[in-house]
MMTF fields as JSON, N, C-alpha, C and O atoms, coordinates in Angstrom:
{
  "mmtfVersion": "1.0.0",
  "mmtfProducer": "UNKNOWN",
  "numBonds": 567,
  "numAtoms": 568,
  "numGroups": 142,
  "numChains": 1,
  "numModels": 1,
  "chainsPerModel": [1],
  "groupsPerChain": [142],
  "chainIdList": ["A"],
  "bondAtomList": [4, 2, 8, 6, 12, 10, 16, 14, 20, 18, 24, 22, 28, 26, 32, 30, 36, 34, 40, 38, 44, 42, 48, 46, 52, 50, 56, 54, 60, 58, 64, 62, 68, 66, 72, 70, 76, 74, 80, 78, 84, 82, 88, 86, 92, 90, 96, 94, 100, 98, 104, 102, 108, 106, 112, 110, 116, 114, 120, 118, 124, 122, 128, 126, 132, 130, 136, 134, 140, 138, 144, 142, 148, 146, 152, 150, 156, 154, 160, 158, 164, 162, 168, 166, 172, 170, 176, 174, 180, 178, 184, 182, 188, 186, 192, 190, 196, 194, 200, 198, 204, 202, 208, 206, 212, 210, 216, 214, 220, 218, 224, 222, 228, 226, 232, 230, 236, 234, 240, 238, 244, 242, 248, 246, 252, 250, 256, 254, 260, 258, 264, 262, 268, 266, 272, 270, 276, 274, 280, 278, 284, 282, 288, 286, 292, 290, 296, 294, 300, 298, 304, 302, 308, 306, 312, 310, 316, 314, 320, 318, 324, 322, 328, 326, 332, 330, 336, 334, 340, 338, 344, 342, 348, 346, 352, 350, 356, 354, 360, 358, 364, 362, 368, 366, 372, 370, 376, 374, 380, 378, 384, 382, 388, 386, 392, 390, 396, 394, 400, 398, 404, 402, 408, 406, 412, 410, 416, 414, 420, 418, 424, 422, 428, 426, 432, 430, 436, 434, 440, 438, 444, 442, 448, 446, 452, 450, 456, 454, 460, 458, 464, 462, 468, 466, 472, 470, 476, 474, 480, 478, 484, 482, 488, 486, 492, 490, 496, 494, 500, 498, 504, 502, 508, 506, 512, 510, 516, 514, 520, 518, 524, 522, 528, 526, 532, 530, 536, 534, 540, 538, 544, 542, 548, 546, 552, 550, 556, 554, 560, 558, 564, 562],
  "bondOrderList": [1, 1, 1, 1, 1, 1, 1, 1, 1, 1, 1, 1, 1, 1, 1, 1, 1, 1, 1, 1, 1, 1, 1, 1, 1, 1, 1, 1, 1, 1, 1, 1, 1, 1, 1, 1, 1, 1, 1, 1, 1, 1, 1, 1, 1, 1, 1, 1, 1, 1, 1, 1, 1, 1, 1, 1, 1, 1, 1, 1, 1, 1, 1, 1, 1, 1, 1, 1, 1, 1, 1, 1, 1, 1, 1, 1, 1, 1, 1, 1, 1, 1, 1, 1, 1, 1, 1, 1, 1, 1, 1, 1, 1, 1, 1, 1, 1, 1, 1, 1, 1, 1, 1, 1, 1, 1, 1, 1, 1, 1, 1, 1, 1, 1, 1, 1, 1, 1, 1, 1, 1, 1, 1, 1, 1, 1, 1, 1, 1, 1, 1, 1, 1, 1, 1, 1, 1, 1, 1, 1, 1],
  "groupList": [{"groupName": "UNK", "atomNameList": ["N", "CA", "C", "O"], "elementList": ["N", "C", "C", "O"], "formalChargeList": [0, 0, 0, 0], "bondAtomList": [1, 0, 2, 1, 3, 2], "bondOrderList": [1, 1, 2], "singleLetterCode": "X", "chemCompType": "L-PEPTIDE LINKING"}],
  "groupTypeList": [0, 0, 0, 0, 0, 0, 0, 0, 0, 0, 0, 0, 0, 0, 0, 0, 0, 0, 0, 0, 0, 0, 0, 0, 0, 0, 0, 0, 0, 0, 0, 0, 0, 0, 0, 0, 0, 0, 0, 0, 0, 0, 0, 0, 0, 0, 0, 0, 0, 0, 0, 0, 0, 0, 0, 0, 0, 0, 0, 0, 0, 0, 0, 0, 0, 0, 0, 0, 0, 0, 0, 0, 0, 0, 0, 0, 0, 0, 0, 0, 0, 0, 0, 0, 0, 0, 0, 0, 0, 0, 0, 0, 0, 0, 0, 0, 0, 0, 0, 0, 0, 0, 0, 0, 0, 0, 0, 0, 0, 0, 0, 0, 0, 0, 0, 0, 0, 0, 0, 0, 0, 0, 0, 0, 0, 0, 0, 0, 0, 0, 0, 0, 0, 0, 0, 0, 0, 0, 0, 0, 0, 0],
  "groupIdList": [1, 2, 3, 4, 5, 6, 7, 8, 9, 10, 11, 12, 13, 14, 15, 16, 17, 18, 19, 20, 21, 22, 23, 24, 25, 26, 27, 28, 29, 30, 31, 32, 33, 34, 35, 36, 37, 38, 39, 40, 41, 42, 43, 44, 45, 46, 47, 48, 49, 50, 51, 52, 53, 54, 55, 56, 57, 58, 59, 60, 61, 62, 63, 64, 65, 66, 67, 68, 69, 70, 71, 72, 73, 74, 75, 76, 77, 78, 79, 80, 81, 82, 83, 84, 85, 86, 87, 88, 89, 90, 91, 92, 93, 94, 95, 96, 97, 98, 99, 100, 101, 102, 103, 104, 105, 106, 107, 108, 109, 110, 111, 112, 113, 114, 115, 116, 117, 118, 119, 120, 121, 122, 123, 124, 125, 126, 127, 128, 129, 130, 131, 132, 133, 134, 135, 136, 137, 138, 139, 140, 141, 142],
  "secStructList": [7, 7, 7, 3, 3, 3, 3, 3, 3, 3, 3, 7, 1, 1, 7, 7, 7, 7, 7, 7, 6, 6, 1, 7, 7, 7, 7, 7, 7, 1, 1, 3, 3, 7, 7, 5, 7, 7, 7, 7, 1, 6, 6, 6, 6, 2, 2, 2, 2, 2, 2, 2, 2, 2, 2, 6, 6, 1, 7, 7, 7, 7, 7, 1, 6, 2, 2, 2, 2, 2, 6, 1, 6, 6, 7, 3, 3, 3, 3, 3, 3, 3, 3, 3, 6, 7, 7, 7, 2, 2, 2, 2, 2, 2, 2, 7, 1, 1, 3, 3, 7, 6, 6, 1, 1, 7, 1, 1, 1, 1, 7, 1, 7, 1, 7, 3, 3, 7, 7, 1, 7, 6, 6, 2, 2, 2, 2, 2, 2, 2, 2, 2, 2, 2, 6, 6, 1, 1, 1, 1, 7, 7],
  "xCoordList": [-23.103, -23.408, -22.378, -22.265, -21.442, -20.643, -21.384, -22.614, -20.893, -21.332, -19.813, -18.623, -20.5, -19.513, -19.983, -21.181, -19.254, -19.466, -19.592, -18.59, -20.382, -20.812, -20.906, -21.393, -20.475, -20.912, -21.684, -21.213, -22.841, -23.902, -23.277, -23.209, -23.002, -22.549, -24.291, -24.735, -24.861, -26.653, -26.482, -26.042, -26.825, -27.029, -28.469, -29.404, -28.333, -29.644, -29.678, -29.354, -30.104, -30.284, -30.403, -30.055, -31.201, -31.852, -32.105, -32.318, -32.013, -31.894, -33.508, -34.43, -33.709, -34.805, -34.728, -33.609, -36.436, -36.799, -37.264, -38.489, -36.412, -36.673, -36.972, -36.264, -38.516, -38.578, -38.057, -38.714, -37.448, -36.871, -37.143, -36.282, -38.845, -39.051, -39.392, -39.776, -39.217, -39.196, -38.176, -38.272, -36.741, -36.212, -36.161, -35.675, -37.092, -37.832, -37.516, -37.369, -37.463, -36.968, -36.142, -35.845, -35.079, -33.889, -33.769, -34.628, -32.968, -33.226, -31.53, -30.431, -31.999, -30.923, -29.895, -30.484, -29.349, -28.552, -28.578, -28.536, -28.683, -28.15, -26.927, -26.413, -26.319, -25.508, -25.203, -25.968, -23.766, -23.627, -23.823, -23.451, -24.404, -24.308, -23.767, -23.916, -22.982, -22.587, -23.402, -23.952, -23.603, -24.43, -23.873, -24.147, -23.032, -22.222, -23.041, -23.308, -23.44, -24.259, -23.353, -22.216, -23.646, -23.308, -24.477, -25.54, -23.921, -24.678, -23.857, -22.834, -24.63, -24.019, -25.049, -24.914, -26.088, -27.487, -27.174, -26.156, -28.209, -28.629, -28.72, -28.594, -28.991, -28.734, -27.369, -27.183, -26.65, -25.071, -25.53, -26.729, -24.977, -24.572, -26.026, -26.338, -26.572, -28.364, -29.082, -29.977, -28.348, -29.602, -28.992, -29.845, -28.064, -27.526, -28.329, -28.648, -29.038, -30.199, -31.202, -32.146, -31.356, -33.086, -32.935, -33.938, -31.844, -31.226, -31.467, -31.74, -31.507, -31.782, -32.933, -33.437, -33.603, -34.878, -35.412, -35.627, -35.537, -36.008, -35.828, -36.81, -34.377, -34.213, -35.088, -35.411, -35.239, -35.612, -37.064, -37.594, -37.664, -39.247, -40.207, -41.421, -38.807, -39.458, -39.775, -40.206, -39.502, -40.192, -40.339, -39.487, -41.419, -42.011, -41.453, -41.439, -41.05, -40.93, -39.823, -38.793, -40.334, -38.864, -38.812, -39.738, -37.571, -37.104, -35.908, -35.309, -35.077, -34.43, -33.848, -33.7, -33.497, -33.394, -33.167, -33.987, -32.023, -31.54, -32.235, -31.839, -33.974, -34.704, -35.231, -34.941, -36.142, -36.327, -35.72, -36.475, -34.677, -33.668, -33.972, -34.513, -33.522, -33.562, -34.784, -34.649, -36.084, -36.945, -37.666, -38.834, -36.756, -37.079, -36.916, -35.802, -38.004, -38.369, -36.603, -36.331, -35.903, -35.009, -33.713, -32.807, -33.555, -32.236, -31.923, -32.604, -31.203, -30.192, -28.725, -27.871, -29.06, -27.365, -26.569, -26.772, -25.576, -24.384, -23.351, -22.903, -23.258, -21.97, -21.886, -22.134, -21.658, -21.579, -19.746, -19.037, -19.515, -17.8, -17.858, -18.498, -17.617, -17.867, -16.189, -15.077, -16.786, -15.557, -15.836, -16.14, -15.628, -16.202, -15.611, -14.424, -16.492, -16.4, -15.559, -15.101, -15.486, -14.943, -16.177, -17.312, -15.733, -16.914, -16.318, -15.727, -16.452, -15.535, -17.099, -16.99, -18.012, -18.874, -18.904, -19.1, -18.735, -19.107, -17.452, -17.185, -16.696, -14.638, -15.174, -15.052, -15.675, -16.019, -16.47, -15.794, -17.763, -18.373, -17.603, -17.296, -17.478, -16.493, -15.269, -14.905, -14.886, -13.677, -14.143, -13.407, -15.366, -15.523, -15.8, -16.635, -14.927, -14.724, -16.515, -17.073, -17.287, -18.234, -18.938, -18.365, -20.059, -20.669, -21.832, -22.885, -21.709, -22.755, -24.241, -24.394, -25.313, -26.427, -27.09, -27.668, -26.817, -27.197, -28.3, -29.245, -28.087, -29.682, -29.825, -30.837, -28.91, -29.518, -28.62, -27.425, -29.265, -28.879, -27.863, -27.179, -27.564, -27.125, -27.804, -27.601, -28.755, -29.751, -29.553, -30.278, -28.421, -28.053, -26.733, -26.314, -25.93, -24.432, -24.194, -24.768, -23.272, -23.129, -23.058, -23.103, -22.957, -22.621, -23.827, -25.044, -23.278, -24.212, -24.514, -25.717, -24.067, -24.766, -23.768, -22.539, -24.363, -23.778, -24.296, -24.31, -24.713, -24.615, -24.502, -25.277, -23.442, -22.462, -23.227, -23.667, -23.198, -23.232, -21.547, -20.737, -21.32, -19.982, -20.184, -19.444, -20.884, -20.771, -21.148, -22.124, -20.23, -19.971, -18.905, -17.989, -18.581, -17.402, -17.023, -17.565, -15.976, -15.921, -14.759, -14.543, -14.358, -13.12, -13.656, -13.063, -15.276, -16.085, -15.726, -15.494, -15.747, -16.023, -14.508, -14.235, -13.431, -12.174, -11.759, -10.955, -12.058, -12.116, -13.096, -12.679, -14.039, -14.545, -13.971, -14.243, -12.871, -12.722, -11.112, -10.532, -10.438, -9.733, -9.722, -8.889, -10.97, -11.214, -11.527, -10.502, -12.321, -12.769, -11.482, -11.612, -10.008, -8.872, -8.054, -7.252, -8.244, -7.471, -7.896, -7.11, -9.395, -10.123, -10.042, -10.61, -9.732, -9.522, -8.015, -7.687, -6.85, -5.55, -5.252, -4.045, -6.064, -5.995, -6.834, -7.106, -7.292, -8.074, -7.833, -8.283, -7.099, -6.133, -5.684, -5.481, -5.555, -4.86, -3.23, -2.735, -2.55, -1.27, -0.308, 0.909],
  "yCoordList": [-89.845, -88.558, -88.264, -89.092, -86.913, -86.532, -86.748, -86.777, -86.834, -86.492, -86.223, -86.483, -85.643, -85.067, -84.144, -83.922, -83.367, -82.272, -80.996, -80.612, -80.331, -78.706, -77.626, -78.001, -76.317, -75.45, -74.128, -73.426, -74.118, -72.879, -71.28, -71.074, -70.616, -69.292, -68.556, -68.388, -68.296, -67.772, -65.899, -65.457, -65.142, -64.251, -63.635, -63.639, -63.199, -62.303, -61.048, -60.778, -60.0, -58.874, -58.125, -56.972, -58.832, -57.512, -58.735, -59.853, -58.11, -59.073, -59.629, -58.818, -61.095, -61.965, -62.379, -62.594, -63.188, -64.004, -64.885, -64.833, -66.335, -67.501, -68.824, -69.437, -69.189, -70.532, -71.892, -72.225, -72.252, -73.488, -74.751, -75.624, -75.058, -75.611, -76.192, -75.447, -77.981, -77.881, -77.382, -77.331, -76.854, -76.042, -74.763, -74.319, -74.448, -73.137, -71.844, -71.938, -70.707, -69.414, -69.408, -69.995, -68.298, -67.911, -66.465, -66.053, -65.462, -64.2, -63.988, -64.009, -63.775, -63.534, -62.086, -61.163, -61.929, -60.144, -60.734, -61.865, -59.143, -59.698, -59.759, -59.367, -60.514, -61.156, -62.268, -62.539, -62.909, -64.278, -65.2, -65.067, -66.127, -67.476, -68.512, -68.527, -69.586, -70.717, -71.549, -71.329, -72.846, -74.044, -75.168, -75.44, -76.227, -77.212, -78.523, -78.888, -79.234, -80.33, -81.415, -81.303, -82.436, -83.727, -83.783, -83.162, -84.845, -85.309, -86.296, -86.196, -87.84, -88.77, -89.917, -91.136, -89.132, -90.188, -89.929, -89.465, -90.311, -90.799, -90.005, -90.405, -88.693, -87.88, -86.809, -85.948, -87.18, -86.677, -85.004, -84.8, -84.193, -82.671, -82.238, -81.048, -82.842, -82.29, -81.476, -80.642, -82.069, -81.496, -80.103, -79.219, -79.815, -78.231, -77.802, -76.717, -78.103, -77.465, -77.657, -77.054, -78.747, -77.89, -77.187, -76.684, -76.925, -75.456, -74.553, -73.474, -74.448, -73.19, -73.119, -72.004, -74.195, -74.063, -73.075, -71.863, -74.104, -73.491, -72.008, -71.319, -71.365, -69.995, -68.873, -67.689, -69.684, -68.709, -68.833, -68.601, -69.242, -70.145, -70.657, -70.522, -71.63, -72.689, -74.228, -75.19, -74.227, -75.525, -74.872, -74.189, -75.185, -74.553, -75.97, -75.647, -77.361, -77.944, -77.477, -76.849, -77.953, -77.699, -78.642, -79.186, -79.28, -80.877, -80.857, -81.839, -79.657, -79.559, -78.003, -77.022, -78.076, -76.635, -75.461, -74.611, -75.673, -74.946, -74.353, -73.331, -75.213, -75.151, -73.737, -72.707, -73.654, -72.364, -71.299, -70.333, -71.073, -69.778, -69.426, -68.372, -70.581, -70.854, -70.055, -69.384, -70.344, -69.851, -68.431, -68.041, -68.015, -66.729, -65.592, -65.418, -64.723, -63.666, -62.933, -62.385, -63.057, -62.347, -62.844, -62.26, -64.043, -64.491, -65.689, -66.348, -65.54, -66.381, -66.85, -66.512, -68.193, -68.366, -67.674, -67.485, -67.251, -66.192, -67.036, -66.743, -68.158, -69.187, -70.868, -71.078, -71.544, -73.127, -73.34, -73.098, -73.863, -74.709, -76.16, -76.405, -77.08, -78.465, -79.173, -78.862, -80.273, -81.263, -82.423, -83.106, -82.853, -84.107, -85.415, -85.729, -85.978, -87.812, -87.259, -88.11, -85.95, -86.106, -86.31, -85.836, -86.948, -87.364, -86.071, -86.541, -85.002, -83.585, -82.839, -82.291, -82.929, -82.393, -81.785, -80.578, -82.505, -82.0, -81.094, -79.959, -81.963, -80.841, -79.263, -78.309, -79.385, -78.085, -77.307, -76.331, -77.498, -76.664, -76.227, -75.1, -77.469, -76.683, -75.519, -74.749, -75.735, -74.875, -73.287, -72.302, -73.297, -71.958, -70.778, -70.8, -69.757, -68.505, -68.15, -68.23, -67.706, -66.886, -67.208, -67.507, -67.126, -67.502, -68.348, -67.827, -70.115, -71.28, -70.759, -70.196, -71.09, -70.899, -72.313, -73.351, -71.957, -73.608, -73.815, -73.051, -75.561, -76.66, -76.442, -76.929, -75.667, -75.895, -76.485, -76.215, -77.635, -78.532, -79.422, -80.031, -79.675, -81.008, -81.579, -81.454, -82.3, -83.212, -84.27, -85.152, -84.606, -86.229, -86.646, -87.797, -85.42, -85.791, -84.803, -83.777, -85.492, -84.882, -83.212, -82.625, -82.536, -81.351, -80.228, -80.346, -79.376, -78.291, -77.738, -77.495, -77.331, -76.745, -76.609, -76.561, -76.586, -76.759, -75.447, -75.323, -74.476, -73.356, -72.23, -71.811, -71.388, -70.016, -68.628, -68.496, -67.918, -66.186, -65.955, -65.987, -65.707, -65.114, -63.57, -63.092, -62.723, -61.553, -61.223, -61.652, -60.419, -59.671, -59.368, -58.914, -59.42, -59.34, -60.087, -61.136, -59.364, -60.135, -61.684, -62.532, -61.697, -63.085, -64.042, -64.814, -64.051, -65.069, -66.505, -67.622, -66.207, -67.754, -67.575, -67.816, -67.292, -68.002, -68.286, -69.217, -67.762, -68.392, -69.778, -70.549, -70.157, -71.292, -72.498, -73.696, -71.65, -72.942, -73.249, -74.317, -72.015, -72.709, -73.732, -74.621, -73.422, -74.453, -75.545, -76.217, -75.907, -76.808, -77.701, -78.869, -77.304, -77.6, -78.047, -78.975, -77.42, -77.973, -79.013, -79.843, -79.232, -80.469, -81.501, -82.567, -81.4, -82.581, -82.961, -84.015, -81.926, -82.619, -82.799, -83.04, -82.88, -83.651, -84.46, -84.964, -84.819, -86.295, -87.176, -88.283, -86.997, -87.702, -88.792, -88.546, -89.922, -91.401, -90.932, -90.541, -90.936, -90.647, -91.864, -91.689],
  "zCoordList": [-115.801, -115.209, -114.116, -113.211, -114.113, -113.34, -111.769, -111.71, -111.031, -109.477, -108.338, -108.519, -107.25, -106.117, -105.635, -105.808, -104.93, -104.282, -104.793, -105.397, -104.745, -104.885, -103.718, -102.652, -103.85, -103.161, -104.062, -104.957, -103.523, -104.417, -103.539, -102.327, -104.371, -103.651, -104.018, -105.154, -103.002, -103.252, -103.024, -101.963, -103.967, -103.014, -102.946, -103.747, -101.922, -101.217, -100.816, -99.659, -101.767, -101.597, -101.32, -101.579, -100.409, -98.885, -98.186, -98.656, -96.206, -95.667, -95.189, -95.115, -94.884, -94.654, -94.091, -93.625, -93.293, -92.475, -93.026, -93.134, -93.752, -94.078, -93.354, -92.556, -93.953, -92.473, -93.426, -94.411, -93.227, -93.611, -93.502, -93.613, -93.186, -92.956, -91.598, -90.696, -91.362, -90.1, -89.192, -87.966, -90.231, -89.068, -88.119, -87.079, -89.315, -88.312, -89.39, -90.608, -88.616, -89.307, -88.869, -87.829, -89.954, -89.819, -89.954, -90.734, -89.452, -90.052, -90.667, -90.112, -92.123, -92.771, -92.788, -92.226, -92.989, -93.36, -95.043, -95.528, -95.712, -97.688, -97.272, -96.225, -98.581, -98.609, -99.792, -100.718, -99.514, -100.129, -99.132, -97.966, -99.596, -98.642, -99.512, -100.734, -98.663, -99.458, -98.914, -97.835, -99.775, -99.661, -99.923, -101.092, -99.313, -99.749, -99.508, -98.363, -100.637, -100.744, -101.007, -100.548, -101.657, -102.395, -103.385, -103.367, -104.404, -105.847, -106.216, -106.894, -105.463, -105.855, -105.947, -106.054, -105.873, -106.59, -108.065, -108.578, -108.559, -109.539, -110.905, -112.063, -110.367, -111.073, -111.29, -112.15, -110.318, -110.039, -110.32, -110.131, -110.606, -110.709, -111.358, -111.331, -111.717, -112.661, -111.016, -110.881, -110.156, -108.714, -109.002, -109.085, -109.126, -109.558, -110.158, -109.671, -111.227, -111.916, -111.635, -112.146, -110.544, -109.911, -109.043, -108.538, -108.608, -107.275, -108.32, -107.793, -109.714, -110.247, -110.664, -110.803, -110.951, -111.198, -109.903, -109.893, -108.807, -107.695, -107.506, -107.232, -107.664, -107.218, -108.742, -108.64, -109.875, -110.697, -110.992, -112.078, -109.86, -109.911, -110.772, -110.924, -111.58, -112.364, -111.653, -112.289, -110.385, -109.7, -108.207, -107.639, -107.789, -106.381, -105.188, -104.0, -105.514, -104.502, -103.799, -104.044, -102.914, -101.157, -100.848, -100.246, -101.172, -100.272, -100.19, -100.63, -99.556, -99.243, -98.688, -99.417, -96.847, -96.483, -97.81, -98.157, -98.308, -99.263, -100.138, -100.699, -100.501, -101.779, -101.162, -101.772, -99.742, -99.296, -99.381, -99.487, -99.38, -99.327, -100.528, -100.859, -101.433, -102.866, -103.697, -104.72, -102.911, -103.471, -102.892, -102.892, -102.539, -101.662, -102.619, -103.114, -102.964, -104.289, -103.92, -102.852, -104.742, -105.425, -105.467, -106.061, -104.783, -104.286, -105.849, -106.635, -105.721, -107.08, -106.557, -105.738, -107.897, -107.563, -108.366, -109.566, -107.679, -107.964, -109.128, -110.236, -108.276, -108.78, -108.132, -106.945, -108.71, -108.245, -108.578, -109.554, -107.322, -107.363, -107.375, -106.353, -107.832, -107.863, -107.794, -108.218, -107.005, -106.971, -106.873, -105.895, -108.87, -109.142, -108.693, -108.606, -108.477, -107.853, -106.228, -105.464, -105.954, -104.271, -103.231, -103.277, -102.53, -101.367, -100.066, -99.094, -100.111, -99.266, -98.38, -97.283, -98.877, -98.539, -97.016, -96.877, -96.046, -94.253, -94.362, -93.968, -94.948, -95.011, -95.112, -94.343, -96.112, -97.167, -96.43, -96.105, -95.932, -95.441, -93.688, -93.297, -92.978, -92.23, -92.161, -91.272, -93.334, -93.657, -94.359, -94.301, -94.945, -95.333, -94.29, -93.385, -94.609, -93.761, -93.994, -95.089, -92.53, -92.583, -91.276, -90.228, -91.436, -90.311, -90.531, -90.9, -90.261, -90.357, -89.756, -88.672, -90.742, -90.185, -88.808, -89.132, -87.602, -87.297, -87.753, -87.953, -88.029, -88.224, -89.43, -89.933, -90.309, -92.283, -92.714, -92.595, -93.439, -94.809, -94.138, -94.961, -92.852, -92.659, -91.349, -90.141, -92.189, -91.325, -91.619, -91.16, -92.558, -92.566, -92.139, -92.25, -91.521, -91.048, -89.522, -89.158, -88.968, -87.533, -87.549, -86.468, -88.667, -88.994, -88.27, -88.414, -87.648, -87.452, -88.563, -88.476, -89.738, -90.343, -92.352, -92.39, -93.279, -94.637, -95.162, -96.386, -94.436, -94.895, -94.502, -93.643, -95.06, -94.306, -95.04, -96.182, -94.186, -94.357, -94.433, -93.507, -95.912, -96.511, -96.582, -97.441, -96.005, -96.161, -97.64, -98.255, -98.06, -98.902, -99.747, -99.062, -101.064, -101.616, -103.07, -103.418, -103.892, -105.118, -104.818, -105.684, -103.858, -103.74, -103.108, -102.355, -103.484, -102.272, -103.267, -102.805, -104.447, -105.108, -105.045, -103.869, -105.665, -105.199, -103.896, -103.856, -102.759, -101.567, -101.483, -100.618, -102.037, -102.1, -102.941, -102.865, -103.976, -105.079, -104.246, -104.441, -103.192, -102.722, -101.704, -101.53, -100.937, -99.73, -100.913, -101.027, -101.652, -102.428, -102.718, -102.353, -103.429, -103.785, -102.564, -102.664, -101.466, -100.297, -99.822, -99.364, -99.822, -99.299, -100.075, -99.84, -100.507, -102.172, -102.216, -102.762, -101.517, -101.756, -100.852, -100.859, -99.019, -97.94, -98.229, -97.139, -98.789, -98.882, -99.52, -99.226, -100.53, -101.192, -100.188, -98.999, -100.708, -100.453, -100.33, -101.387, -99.398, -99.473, -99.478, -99.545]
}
């Protein structure tokens, strides 16, 4: 089973007040948001498809910030960028242009936050597959 890094481009339609759990609420603007995880359990890249389960409400659990947004009536994923077997995840998300939500989806690394308000726009996923490509050829073993 493939595994590495992903970023979920989510969008949201109209803007919301999502509680995320124990991190509280957030108030969203619509929009794209990116979501940059890892998938290097067990199931490698399959967690990608319960991020869609979740957003198209074929599974109601939340165990993970992201699953909330995720399951918020209308929001979908737009697009997934992956970068297999790279360990880039905290790179990634630092580097994407937008504005970090603090306290979502990195509660297991020093990171304020693994998920951005990208606005609006059609060059959101090639702006993601280029940060994705840059983080991957600085990380490279030189």
């Amino acid at each position: 089973m493939a595994s590495g890094t992903y970023t979920l481009l989510i969008d949201l339609p109209e803007a919301a007040t999502i509680t995320f759990g124990a991190a509280g609420e957030r108030d969203l603007d619509e929009g794209i948001y990116a979501y940059t995880g890892s998938a290097f359990g067990p199931g490698g890249f399959s967690r990608i498809d319960r991020h869609r389960r979740v957003a198209t409400g074929d599974n109601d659990a939340r165990h993970w910030h992201v699953d909330y947004l995720l399951g918020h009536p209308g929001t979908g994923v737009a697009a997934v960028v992956r970068s297999v077997d790279a360990d880039i995840e905290c790179a990634v998300s630092r580097r994407l242009a937008g504005e970090p939500i603090p306290g979502i989806g990195a509660s297991d690394c020093g990171c304020d936050s693994h998920l951005v308000s990208c606005g609006q726009g059609s060059g959101i996923v090639g702006d993601v597959r280029r940060v994705h490509a840059a983080v991957r050829e600085s990380s490279r073993p030189r």
